mmCIF file of N, CA and C in Angstrom:
data_model
loop_
_atom_site.group_PDB
_atom_site.id
_atom_site.type_symbol
_atom_site.label_atom_id
_atom_site.label_comp_id
_atom_site.label_asym_id
_atom_site.label_seq_id
_atom_site.Cartn_x
_atom_site.Cartn_y
_atom_site.Cartn_z
ATOM 1 N N UNK A 27 239.947 -3.036 75.512
ATOM 2 C CA UNK A 27 239.807 -4.154 76.408
ATOM 3 C C UNK A 27 238.425 -4.125 77.035
ATOM 4 N N UNK A 28 237.970 -5.263 77.458
ATOM 5 C CA UNK A 28 236.795 -5.391 78.303
ATOM 6 C C UNK A 28 237.314 -5.603 79.716
ATOM 7 N N UNK A 29 236.708 -4.920 80.680
ATOM 8 C CA UNK A 29 237.228 -4.923 82.036
ATOM 9 C C UNK A 29 236.181 -5.446 83.005
ATOM 10 N N UNK A 30 236.560 -6.393 83.828
ATOM 11 C CA UNK A 30 235.737 -6.853 84.948
ATOM 12 C C UNK A 30 236.652 -6.866 86.165
ATOM 13 N N UNK A 31 236.399 -5.989 87.117
ATOM 14 C CA UNK A 31 237.279 -5.821 88.265
ATOM 15 C C UNK A 31 236.463 -5.927 89.551
ATOM 16 N N UNK A 32 236.881 -6.809 90.440
ATOM 17 C CA UNK A 32 236.302 -6.927 91.775
ATOM 18 C C UNK A 32 237.455 -6.663 92.741
ATOM 19 N N UNK A 33 237.449 -5.499 93.364
ATOM 20 C CA UNK A 33 238.576 -5.100 94.199
ATOM 21 C C UNK A 33 238.146 -5.011 95.649
ATOM 22 N N UNK A 34 238.844 -5.751 96.519
ATOM 23 C CA UNK A 34 238.508 -5.772 97.934
ATOM 24 C C UNK A 34 239.444 -4.927 98.775
ATOM 25 N N UNK A 35 240.659 -4.700 98.304
ATOM 26 C CA UNK A 35 241.593 -3.837 99.019
ATOM 27 C C UNK A 35 242.729 -3.498 98.069
ATOM 28 N N UNK A 36 243.655 -2.669 98.538
ATOM 29 C CA UNK A 36 244.804 -2.316 97.712
ATOM 30 C C UNK A 36 244.485 -1.254 96.687
ATOM 31 N N UNK A 37 245.353 -1.142 95.675
ATOM 32 C CA UNK A 37 245.225 -0.100 94.659
ATOM 33 C C UNK A 37 245.280 -0.699 93.263
ATOM 34 N N UNK A 38 244.527 -0.102 92.361
ATOM 35 C CA UNK A 38 244.564 -0.497 90.956
ATOM 36 C C UNK A 38 244.630 0.771 90.114
ATOM 37 N N UNK A 39 245.542 0.792 89.150
ATOM 38 C CA UNK A 39 245.717 1.956 88.289
ATOM 39 C C UNK A 39 245.704 1.502 86.837
ATOM 40 N N UNK A 40 244.914 2.166 86.023
ATOM 41 C CA UNK A 40 244.890 1.936 84.585
ATOM 42 C C UNK A 40 245.071 3.294 83.936
ATOM 43 N N UNK A 41 246.033 3.423 83.029
ATOM 44 C CA UNK A 41 246.263 4.710 82.392
ATOM 45 C C UNK A 41 246.496 4.515 80.907
ATOM 46 N N UNK A 42 245.783 5.315 80.103
ATOM 47 C CA UNK A 42 245.966 5.291 78.659
ATOM 48 C C UNK A 42 245.326 4.106 77.967
ATOM 49 N N UNK A 43 244.483 3.373 78.675
ATOM 50 C CA UNK A 43 243.824 2.217 78.086
ATOM 51 C C UNK A 43 242.492 2.625 77.468
ATOM 52 N N UNK A 44 242.023 1.816 76.531
ATOM 53 C CA UNK A 44 240.696 1.988 75.991
ATOM 54 C C UNK A 44 239.817 0.878 76.540
ATOM 55 N N UNK A 45 238.777 1.265 77.247
ATOM 56 C CA UNK A 45 237.845 0.301 77.824
ATOM 57 C C UNK A 45 236.586 0.317 76.970
ATOM 58 N N UNK A 46 236.292 -0.818 76.338
ATOM 59 C CA UNK A 46 235.076 -0.931 75.534
ATOM 60 C C UNK A 46 233.866 -1.033 76.464
ATOM 61 N N UNK A 47 233.878 -2.035 77.298
ATOM 62 C CA UNK A 47 232.848 -2.247 78.303
ATOM 63 C C UNK A 47 233.557 -2.578 79.604
ATOM 64 N N UNK A 48 233.130 -1.928 80.677
ATOM 65 C CA UNK A 48 233.798 -2.180 81.941
ATOM 66 C C UNK A 48 232.818 -2.266 83.086
ATOM 67 N N UNK A 49 233.168 -3.080 84.066
ATOM 68 C CA UNK A 49 232.408 -3.150 85.314
ATOM 69 C C UNK A 49 233.418 -3.257 86.439
ATOM 70 N N UNK A 50 233.332 -2.343 87.387
ATOM 71 C CA UNK A 50 234.232 -2.344 88.527
ATOM 72 C C UNK A 50 233.400 -2.341 89.805
ATOM 73 N N UNK A 51 233.766 -3.213 90.727
ATOM 74 C CA UNK A 51 233.151 -3.251 92.044
ATOM 75 C C UNK A 51 234.257 -3.001 93.056
ATOM 76 N N UNK A 52 234.099 -1.956 93.848
ATOM 77 C CA UNK A 52 235.138 -1.535 94.777
ATOM 78 C C UNK A 52 234.606 -1.664 96.202
ATOM 79 N N UNK A 53 235.150 -2.635 96.961
ATOM 80 C CA UNK A 53 234.750 -2.810 98.353
ATOM 81 C C UNK A 53 235.554 -1.881 99.254
ATOM 82 N N UNK A 54 236.806 -1.675 98.918
ATOM 83 C CA UNK A 54 237.704 -0.834 99.704
ATOM 84 C C UNK A 54 238.927 -0.567 98.837
ATOM 85 N N UNK A 55 239.750 0.364 99.194
ATOM 86 C CA UNK A 55 240.974 0.599 98.451
ATOM 87 C C UNK A 55 240.863 1.782 97.518
ATOM 88 N N UNK A 56 241.753 1.792 96.525
ATOM 89 C CA UNK A 56 241.898 2.926 95.623
ATOM 90 C C UNK A 56 241.858 2.430 94.183
ATOM 91 N N UNK A 57 241.053 3.073 93.352
ATOM 92 C CA UNK A 57 240.959 2.743 91.935
ATOM 93 C C UNK A 57 241.089 4.021 91.133
ATOM 94 N N UNK A 58 242.092 4.085 90.247
ATOM 95 C CA UNK A 58 242.259 5.220 89.335
ATOM 96 C C UNK A 58 242.289 4.699 87.915
ATOM 97 N N UNK A 59 241.419 5.223 87.063
ATOM 98 C CA UNK A 59 241.380 4.836 85.652
ATOM 99 C C UNK A 59 241.424 6.102 84.805
ATOM 100 N N UNK A 60 242.361 6.169 83.876
ATOM 101 C CA UNK A 60 242.444 7.286 82.947
ATOM 102 C C UNK A 60 242.587 6.727 81.549
ATOM 103 N N UNK A 61 241.748 7.166 80.632
ATOM 104 C CA UNK A 61 241.840 6.683 79.264
ATOM 105 C C UNK A 61 240.575 6.964 78.493
ATOM 106 N N UNK A 62 240.340 6.171 77.467
ATOM 107 C CA UNK A 62 239.155 6.290 76.631
ATOM 108 C C UNK A 62 238.171 5.191 77.008
ATOM 109 N N UNK A 63 236.918 5.535 77.010
ATOM 110 C CA UNK A 63 235.860 4.604 77.364
ATOM 111 C C UNK A 63 234.808 4.701 76.271
ATOM 112 N N UNK A 64 234.641 3.634 75.491
ATOM 113 C CA UNK A 64 233.842 3.808 74.283
ATOM 114 C C UNK A 64 232.393 3.355 74.348
ATOM 115 N N UNK A 65 232.038 2.439 75.228
ATOM 116 C CA UNK A 65 230.651 1.979 75.214
ATOM 117 C C UNK A 65 229.992 2.143 76.578
ATOM 118 N N UNK A 66 230.204 1.204 77.476
ATOM 119 C CA UNK A 66 229.520 1.270 78.767
ATOM 120 C C UNK A 66 230.505 1.062 79.909
ATOM 121 N N UNK A 67 230.269 1.767 80.999
ATOM 122 C CA UNK A 67 231.091 1.622 82.194
ATOM 123 C C UNK A 67 230.164 1.559 83.394
ATOM 124 N N UNK A 68 230.298 0.518 84.208
ATOM 125 C CA UNK A 68 229.515 0.371 85.427
ATOM 126 C C UNK A 68 230.466 0.418 86.615
ATOM 127 N N UNK A 69 230.080 1.151 87.648
ATOM 128 C CA UNK A 69 230.863 1.227 88.866
ATOM 129 C C UNK A 69 229.946 1.017 90.058
ATOM 130 N N UNK A 70 230.278 0.055 90.889
ATOM 131 C CA UNK A 70 229.603 -0.148 92.170
ATOM 132 C C UNK A 70 230.664 0.065 93.232
ATOM 133 N N UNK A 71 230.458 1.087 94.060
ATOM 134 C CA UNK A 71 231.465 1.425 95.067
ATOM 135 C C UNK A 71 230.839 1.366 96.446
ATOM 136 N N UNK A 72 231.372 0.481 97.282
ATOM 137 C CA UNK A 72 230.868 0.343 98.644
ATOM 138 C C UNK A 72 231.712 1.105 99.652
ATOM 139 N N UNK A 73 232.937 1.401 99.287
ATOM 140 C CA UNK A 73 233.814 2.212 100.114
ATOM 141 C C UNK A 73 235.047 2.518 99.277
ATOM 142 N N UNK A 74 236.021 3.166 99.854
ATOM 143 C CA UNK A 74 237.235 3.463 99.110
ATOM 144 C C UNK A 74 237.146 4.754 98.320
ATOM 145 N N UNK A 75 238.025 4.876 97.354
ATOM 146 C CA UNK A 75 238.170 6.107 96.571
ATOM 147 C C UNK A 75 238.417 5.716 95.126
ATOM 148 N N UNK A 76 237.547 6.116 94.227
ATOM 149 C CA UNK A 76 237.733 5.789 92.815
ATOM 150 C C UNK A 76 237.689 7.052 91.971
ATOM 151 N N UNK A 77 238.489 7.062 90.930
ATOM 152 C CA UNK A 77 238.518 8.177 89.992
ATOM 153 C C UNK A 77 238.532 7.611 88.578
ATOM 154 N N UNK A 78 237.598 8.055 87.761
ATOM 155 C CA UNK A 78 237.547 7.690 86.351
ATOM 156 C C UNK A 78 237.694 8.979 85.555
ATOM 157 N N UNK A 79 238.796 9.109 84.833
ATOM 158 C CA UNK A 79 239.051 10.299 84.019
ATOM 159 C C UNK A 79 238.980 9.889 82.551
ATOM 160 N N UNK A 80 238.033 10.447 81.842
ATOM 161 C CA UNK A 80 237.853 10.144 80.420
ATOM 162 C C UNK A 80 238.710 11.098 79.606
ATOM 163 N N UNK A 81 239.808 10.590 79.083
ATOM 164 C CA UNK A 81 240.702 11.387 78.247
ATOM 165 C C UNK A 81 240.306 11.125 76.801
ATOM 166 N N UNK A 82 239.658 12.080 76.190
ATOM 167 C CA UNK A 82 239.132 11.855 74.852
ATOM 168 C C UNK A 82 237.737 11.292 74.967
ATOM 169 N N UNK A 83 237.552 10.063 74.520
ATOM 170 C CA UNK A 83 236.215 9.483 74.497
ATOM 171 C C UNK A 83 235.722 9.120 75.889
ATOM 172 N N UNK A 84 234.444 9.397 76.110
ATOM 173 C CA UNK A 84 233.756 8.941 77.316
ATOM 174 C C UNK A 84 232.728 7.906 76.894
ATOM 175 N N UNK A 85 232.344 7.073 77.822
ATOM 176 C CA UNK A 85 231.347 6.043 77.539
ATOM 177 C C UNK A 85 230.045 6.659 77.063
ATOM 178 N N UNK A 86 229.296 5.881 76.288
ATOM 179 C CA UNK A 86 227.949 6.306 75.920
ATOM 180 C C UNK A 86 227.044 6.313 77.145
ATOM 181 N N UNK A 87 227.235 5.308 78.009
ATOM 182 C CA UNK A 87 226.448 5.229 79.239
ATOM 183 C C UNK A 87 227.340 4.827 80.407
ATOM 184 N N UNK A 88 227.000 5.348 81.579
ATOM 185 C CA UNK A 88 227.653 4.952 82.819
ATOM 186 C C UNK A 88 226.570 4.690 83.842
ATOM 187 N N UNK A 89 226.687 3.563 84.528
ATOM 188 C CA UNK A 89 225.812 3.223 85.647
ATOM 189 C C UNK A 89 226.692 3.271 86.883
ATOM 190 N N UNK A 90 226.356 4.134 87.831
ATOM 191 C CA UNK A 90 227.200 4.311 89.013
ATOM 192 C C UNK A 90 226.351 4.155 90.268
ATOM 193 N N UNK A 91 226.838 3.331 91.187
ATOM 194 C CA UNK A 91 226.191 3.145 92.478
ATOM 195 C C UNK A 91 227.232 3.428 93.546
ATOM 196 N N UNK A 92 226.977 4.435 94.382
ATOM 197 C CA UNK A 92 227.917 4.820 95.424
ATOM 198 C C UNK A 92 227.252 4.593 96.783
ATOM 199 N N UNK A 93 227.809 3.639 97.547
ATOM 200 C CA UNK A 93 227.287 3.316 98.868
ATOM 201 C C UNK A 93 228.205 3.817 99.975
ATOM 202 N N UNK A 94 229.384 4.311 99.626
ATOM 203 C CA UNK A 94 230.336 4.826 100.593
ATOM 204 C C UNK A 94 231.583 5.303 99.885
ATOM 205 N N UNK A 95 232.402 6.050 100.571
ATOM 206 C CA UNK A 95 233.638 6.564 99.981
ATOM 207 C C UNK A 95 233.373 7.692 99.010
ATOM 208 N N UNK A 96 234.339 7.927 98.138
ATOM 209 C CA UNK A 96 234.229 8.999 97.155
ATOM 210 C C UNK A 96 234.476 8.451 95.763
ATOM 211 N N UNK A 97 233.552 8.677 94.869
ATOM 212 C CA UNK A 97 233.730 8.344 93.458
ATOM 213 C C UNK A 97 233.816 9.654 92.687
ATOM 214 N N UNK A 98 234.767 9.737 91.764
ATOM 215 C CA UNK A 98 234.938 10.933 90.938
ATOM 216 C C UNK A 98 234.943 10.533 89.477
ATOM 217 N N UNK A 99 234.200 11.275 88.647
ATOM 218 C CA UNK A 99 234.162 11.034 87.211
ATOM 219 C C UNK A 99 234.470 12.342 86.507
ATOM 220 N N UNK A 100 235.504 12.322 85.660
ATOM 221 C CA UNK A 100 235.886 13.504 84.901
ATOM 222 C C UNK A 100 235.624 13.297 83.421
ATOM 223 N N UNK A 101 234.904 14.237 82.808
ATOM 224 C CA UNK A 101 234.543 14.189 81.390
ATOM 225 C C UNK A 101 235.005 15.463 80.699
ATOM 226 N N UNK A 102 234.991 15.464 79.401
ATOM 227 C CA UNK A 102 235.226 16.683 78.636
ATOM 228 C C UNK A 102 233.976 17.552 78.781
ATOM 229 N N UNK A 103 234.107 18.747 79.337
ATOM 230 C CA UNK A 103 232.953 19.592 79.631
ATOM 231 C C UNK A 103 232.147 19.944 78.385
ATOM 232 N N UNK A 104 232.795 20.101 77.229
ATOM 233 C CA UNK A 104 232.041 20.469 76.028
ATOM 234 C C UNK A 104 231.217 19.296 75.503
ATOM 235 N N UNK A 105 231.752 18.055 75.631
ATOM 236 C CA UNK A 105 230.966 16.883 75.229
ATOM 237 C C UNK A 105 229.866 16.618 76.244
ATOM 238 N N UNK A 106 230.161 16.862 77.502
ATOM 239 C CA UNK A 106 229.173 16.868 78.553
ATOM 240 C C UNK A 106 228.491 15.561 78.861
ATOM 241 N N UNK A 107 227.393 15.697 79.612
ATOM 242 C CA UNK A 107 226.654 14.522 80.051
ATOM 243 C C UNK A 107 225.218 14.898 80.367
ATOM 244 N N UNK A 108 224.402 13.893 80.404
ATOM 245 C CA UNK A 108 223.047 13.977 80.930
ATOM 246 C C UNK A 108 223.046 13.061 82.134
ATOM 247 N N UNK A 109 222.897 13.621 83.327
ATOM 248 C CA UNK A 109 223.015 12.848 84.555
ATOM 249 C C UNK A 109 221.662 12.761 85.248
ATOM 250 N N UNK A 110 221.237 11.526 85.532
ATOM 251 C CA UNK A 110 220.026 11.250 86.302
ATOM 252 C C UNK A 110 220.476 10.691 87.644
ATOM 253 N N UNK A 111 219.915 11.199 88.728
ATOM 254 C CA UNK A 111 220.354 10.704 90.026
ATOM 255 C C UNK A 111 219.186 10.388 90.953
ATOM 256 N N UNK A 112 219.440 9.411 91.825
ATOM 257 C CA UNK A 112 218.582 9.081 92.958
ATOM 258 C C UNK A 112 219.493 9.064 94.171
ATOM 259 N N UNK A 113 219.056 9.725 95.236
ATOM 260 C CA UNK A 113 219.894 9.844 96.412
ATOM 261 C C UNK A 113 219.078 9.623 97.671
ATOM 262 N N UNK A 114 219.503 8.645 98.495
ATOM 263 C CA UNK A 114 218.877 8.475 99.804
ATOM 264 C C UNK A 114 219.852 8.856 100.914
ATOM 265 N N UNK A 115 221.060 9.190 100.543
ATOM 266 C CA UNK A 115 222.103 9.629 101.466
ATOM 267 C C UNK A 115 223.292 10.067 100.650
ATOM 268 N N UNK A 116 224.312 10.557 101.301
ATOM 269 C CA UNK A 116 225.517 10.959 100.581
ATOM 270 C C UNK A 116 225.352 12.271 99.840
ATOM 271 N N UNK A 117 226.324 12.561 98.969
ATOM 272 C CA UNK A 117 226.327 13.840 98.280
ATOM 273 C C UNK A 117 226.647 13.730 96.805
ATOM 274 N N UNK A 118 226.266 14.757 96.067
ATOM 275 C CA UNK A 118 226.549 14.881 94.640
ATOM 276 C C UNK A 118 227.189 16.239 94.427
ATOM 277 N N UNK A 119 228.423 16.243 93.902
ATOM 278 C CA UNK A 119 229.205 17.476 93.791
ATOM 279 C C UNK A 119 229.563 17.724 92.331
ATOM 280 N N UNK A 120 229.040 18.795 91.707
ATOM 281 C CA UNK A 120 229.402 19.096 90.313
ATOM 282 C C UNK A 120 230.681 19.934 90.227
ATOM 283 N N UNK A 121 231.545 19.578 89.283
ATOM 284 C CA UNK A 121 232.778 20.323 89.024
ATOM 285 C C UNK A 121 232.818 20.732 87.555
ATOM 286 N N UNK A 122 231.851 21.507 87.142
ATOM 287 C CA UNK A 122 231.825 22.034 85.780
ATOM 288 C C UNK A 122 231.982 23.542 85.841
ATOM 289 N N UNK A 123 232.406 24.169 84.745
ATOM 290 C CA UNK A 123 232.618 25.622 84.772
ATOM 291 C C UNK A 123 231.408 26.424 85.247
ATOM 292 N N UNK A 124 230.190 25.993 84.908
ATOM 293 C CA UNK A 124 228.993 26.741 85.305
ATOM 294 C C UNK A 124 228.243 26.057 86.436
ATOM 295 N N UNK A 125 228.947 25.424 87.353
ATOM 296 C CA UNK A 125 228.303 24.653 88.414
ATOM 297 C C UNK A 125 227.382 25.503 89.284
ATOM 298 N N UNK A 126 227.650 26.802 89.405
ATOM 299 C CA UNK A 126 226.796 27.662 90.225
ATOM 300 C C UNK A 126 225.399 27.791 89.645
ATOM 301 N N UNK A 127 225.249 27.534 88.346
ATOM 302 C CA UNK A 127 223.952 27.674 87.689
ATOM 303 C C UNK A 127 223.129 26.386 87.752
ATOM 304 N N UNK A 128 223.638 25.348 88.401
ATOM 305 C CA UNK A 128 222.943 24.067 88.444
ATOM 306 C C UNK A 128 221.692 24.166 89.314
ATOM 307 N N UNK A 129 220.728 23.283 89.047
ATOM 308 C CA UNK A 129 219.539 23.259 89.902
ATOM 309 C C UNK A 129 219.890 22.760 91.304
ATOM 310 N N UNK A 130 218.924 22.789 92.185
ATOM 311 C CA UNK A 130 219.113 22.333 93.564
ATOM 312 C C UNK A 130 219.385 20.829 93.567
ATOM 313 N N UNK A 131 220.625 20.441 93.874
ATOM 314 C CA UNK A 131 221.000 19.038 93.868
ATOM 315 C C UNK A 131 220.780 18.363 95.219
ATOM 316 N N UNK A 132 220.133 19.063 96.150
ATOM 317 C CA UNK A 132 219.856 18.466 97.450
ATOM 318 C C UNK A 132 218.598 17.600 97.417
ATOM 319 N N UNK A 133 217.864 17.627 96.330
ATOM 320 C CA UNK A 133 216.660 16.809 96.194
ATOM 321 C C UNK A 133 217.025 15.327 96.167
ATOM 322 N N UNK A 134 216.081 14.460 96.467
ATOM 323 C CA UNK A 134 216.348 13.021 96.496
ATOM 324 C C UNK A 134 216.446 12.415 95.097
ATOM 325 N N UNK A 135 215.947 13.107 94.089
ATOM 326 C CA UNK A 135 216.052 12.617 92.711
ATOM 327 C C UNK A 135 215.985 13.807 91.762
ATOM 328 N N UNK A 136 216.595 13.637 90.607
ATOM 329 C CA UNK A 136 216.567 14.712 89.623
ATOM 330 C C UNK A 136 217.531 14.420 88.492
ATOM 331 N N UNK A 137 217.763 15.436 87.685
ATOM 332 C CA UNK A 137 218.707 15.298 86.577
ATOM 333 C C UNK A 137 219.238 16.667 86.196
ATOM 334 N N UNK A 138 220.370 16.671 85.509
ATOM 335 C CA UNK A 138 220.911 17.888 84.924
ATOM 336 C C UNK A 138 221.713 17.523 83.695
ATOM 337 N N UNK A 139 221.925 18.506 82.840
ATOM 338 C CA UNK A 139 222.703 18.256 81.627
ATOM 339 C C UNK A 139 223.773 19.322 81.476
ATOM 340 N N UNK A 140 224.857 18.916 80.819
ATOM 341 C CA UNK A 140 225.999 19.795 80.569
ATOM 342 C C UNK A 140 226.472 19.544 79.144
ATOM 343 N N UNK A 141 226.828 20.600 78.427
ATOM 344 C CA UNK A 141 227.402 20.449 77.088
ATOM 345 C C UNK A 141 226.487 19.734 76.124
ATOM 346 N N UNK A 142 227.089 18.881 75.297
ATOM 347 C CA UNK A 142 226.342 18.180 74.249
ATOM 348 C C UNK A 142 225.667 16.900 74.730
ATOM 349 N N UNK A 143 225.702 16.618 76.019
ATOM 350 C CA UNK A 143 225.043 15.444 76.611
ATOM 351 C C UNK A 143 225.506 14.131 75.976
ATOM 352 N N UNK A 144 226.791 14.014 75.644
ATOM 353 C CA UNK A 144 227.308 12.817 74.974
ATOM 354 C C UNK A 144 227.151 11.557 75.821
ATOM 355 N N UNK A 145 227.375 11.664 77.107
ATOM 356 C CA UNK A 145 227.329 10.507 78.003
ATOM 357 C C UNK A 145 226.099 10.586 78.893
ATOM 358 N N UNK A 146 225.362 9.489 78.965
ATOM 359 C CA UNK A 146 224.240 9.393 79.897
ATOM 360 C C UNK A 146 224.752 8.683 81.145
ATOM 361 N N UNK A 147 224.599 9.338 82.296
ATOM 362 C CA UNK A 147 225.064 8.778 83.561
ATOM 363 C C UNK A 147 223.857 8.587 84.467
ATOM 364 N N UNK A 148 223.648 7.349 84.897
ATOM 365 C CA UNK A 148 222.591 7.026 85.851
ATOM 366 C C UNK A 148 223.255 6.727 87.183
ATOM 367 N N UNK A 149 222.872 7.474 88.217
ATOM 368 C CA UNK A 149 223.562 7.402 89.501
ATOM 369 C C UNK A 149 222.571 7.084 90.621
ATOM 370 N N UNK A 150 222.990 6.177 91.505
ATOM 371 C CA UNK A 150 222.254 5.893 92.731
ATOM 372 C C UNK A 150 223.236 6.074 93.879
ATOM 373 N N UNK A 151 222.919 6.975 94.809
ATOM 374 C CA UNK A 151 223.810 7.274 95.927
ATOM 375 C C UNK A 151 223.079 6.985 97.233
ATOM 376 N N UNK A 152 223.649 6.079 98.036
ATOM 377 C CA UNK A 152 223.088 5.805 99.356
ATOM 378 C C UNK A 152 224.028 6.248 100.474
ATOM 379 N N UNK A 153 225.272 6.521 100.143
ATOM 380 C CA UNK A 153 226.259 6.980 101.108
ATOM 381 C C UNK A 153 227.489 7.458 100.374
ATOM 382 N N UNK A 154 228.380 8.129 101.066
ATOM 383 C CA UNK A 154 229.575 8.644 100.405
ATOM 384 C C UNK A 154 229.239 9.822 99.511
ATOM 385 N N UNK A 155 229.996 9.995 98.444
ATOM 386 C CA UNK A 155 229.757 11.127 97.552
ATOM 387 C C UNK A 155 230.236 10.805 96.145
ATOM 388 N N UNK A 156 229.590 11.434 95.175
ATOM 389 C CA UNK A 156 230.009 11.375 93.781
ATOM 390 C C UNK A 156 230.347 12.785 93.333
ATOM 391 N N UNK A 157 231.570 12.962 92.841
ATOM 392 C CA UNK A 157 231.978 14.215 92.214
ATOM 393 C C UNK A 157 232.018 13.955 90.718
ATOM 394 N N UNK A 158 231.345 14.787 89.946
ATOM 395 C CA UNK A 158 231.353 14.640 88.496
ATOM 396 C C UNK A 158 231.605 16.019 87.899
ATOM 397 N N UNK A 159 232.481 16.056 86.878
ATOM 398 C CA UNK A 159 232.782 17.356 86.310
ATOM 399 C C UNK A 159 233.780 17.293 85.188
ATOM 400 N N UNK A 160 234.243 18.460 84.817
ATOM 401 C CA UNK A 160 235.229 18.592 83.760
ATOM 402 C C UNK A 160 236.503 17.864 84.172
ATOM 403 N N UNK A 161 237.039 17.050 83.276
ATOM 404 C CA UNK A 161 238.197 16.211 83.620
ATOM 405 C C UNK A 161 239.404 17.017 84.071
ATOM 406 N N UNK A 162 239.496 18.278 83.658
ATOM 407 C CA UNK A 162 240.617 19.120 84.069
ATOM 408 C C UNK A 162 240.438 19.652 85.493
ATOM 409 N N UNK A 163 239.211 19.569 86.023
ATOM 410 C CA UNK A 163 238.930 20.070 87.369
ATOM 411 C C UNK A 163 238.909 18.970 88.425
ATOM 412 N N UNK A 164 238.764 17.721 87.994
ATOM 413 C CA UNK A 164 238.670 16.610 88.944
ATOM 414 C C UNK A 164 240.065 16.196 89.377
ATOM 415 N N UNK A 165 240.301 16.248 90.671
ATOM 416 C CA UNK A 165 241.569 15.797 91.236
ATOM 417 C C UNK A 165 241.235 14.761 92.301
ATOM 418 N N UNK A 166 241.782 13.574 92.196
ATOM 419 C CA UNK A 166 241.447 12.506 93.130
ATOM 420 C C UNK A 166 241.587 12.943 94.592
ATOM 421 N N UNK A 167 240.544 12.648 95.394
ATOM 422 C CA UNK A 167 240.587 12.923 96.818
ATOM 423 C C UNK A 167 240.142 14.304 97.235
ATOM 424 N N UNK A 168 240.208 15.302 96.363
ATOM 425 C CA UNK A 168 239.895 16.672 96.768
ATOM 426 C C UNK A 168 238.413 16.881 97.045
ATOM 427 N N UNK A 169 237.548 16.263 96.252
ATOM 428 C CA UNK A 169 236.116 16.472 96.443
ATOM 429 C C UNK A 169 235.666 15.932 97.788
ATOM 430 N N UNK A 170 236.351 14.906 98.287
ATOM 431 C CA UNK A 170 235.977 14.320 99.571
ATOM 432 C C UNK A 170 236.061 15.364 100.691
ATOM 433 N N UNK A 171 237.065 16.209 100.628
ATOM 434 C CA UNK A 171 237.233 17.237 101.650
ATOM 435 C C UNK A 171 236.039 18.175 101.667
ATOM 436 N N UNK A 172 235.491 18.477 100.470
ATOM 437 C CA UNK A 172 234.370 19.402 100.383
ATOM 438 C C UNK A 172 233.058 18.763 100.799
ATOM 439 N N UNK A 173 232.950 17.424 100.680
ATOM 440 C CA UNK A 173 231.690 16.763 100.985
ATOM 441 C C UNK A 173 231.520 16.504 102.485
ATOM 442 N N UNK A 174 232.588 16.677 103.259
ATOM 443 C CA UNK A 174 232.499 16.431 104.702
ATOM 444 C C UNK A 174 232.493 17.737 105.477
#
């Protein structure tokens, strides 16, 4: 399916779906997506709590903008990602097996790679937090506790 979601409140859950191309804008509320993502996924989050768990395939590219709340992205750690980030506020929390070996993520911009770098993730954070890591380690809501 192709997904275009503009969510202002409430909850939305997608499980076991294949998203070819998706764009989600979250003003408030809760968004949980679990499934396969084959091409591109864009997320703009102004508040609320979103979780994207890639079961099997992950998108080739993800564009993520976090202005508030907590966004979580879970990938297969062996397929991994190449993540580029710009941060003027908020936090970036890695949940990968070797997260202690990551470079200093407190910088305002940078990048890191994990595994085979299958997915390219471009992130802009102005508030809130983004947790990204192995899909087996990402649990909705838990990273928020660590970022505060």
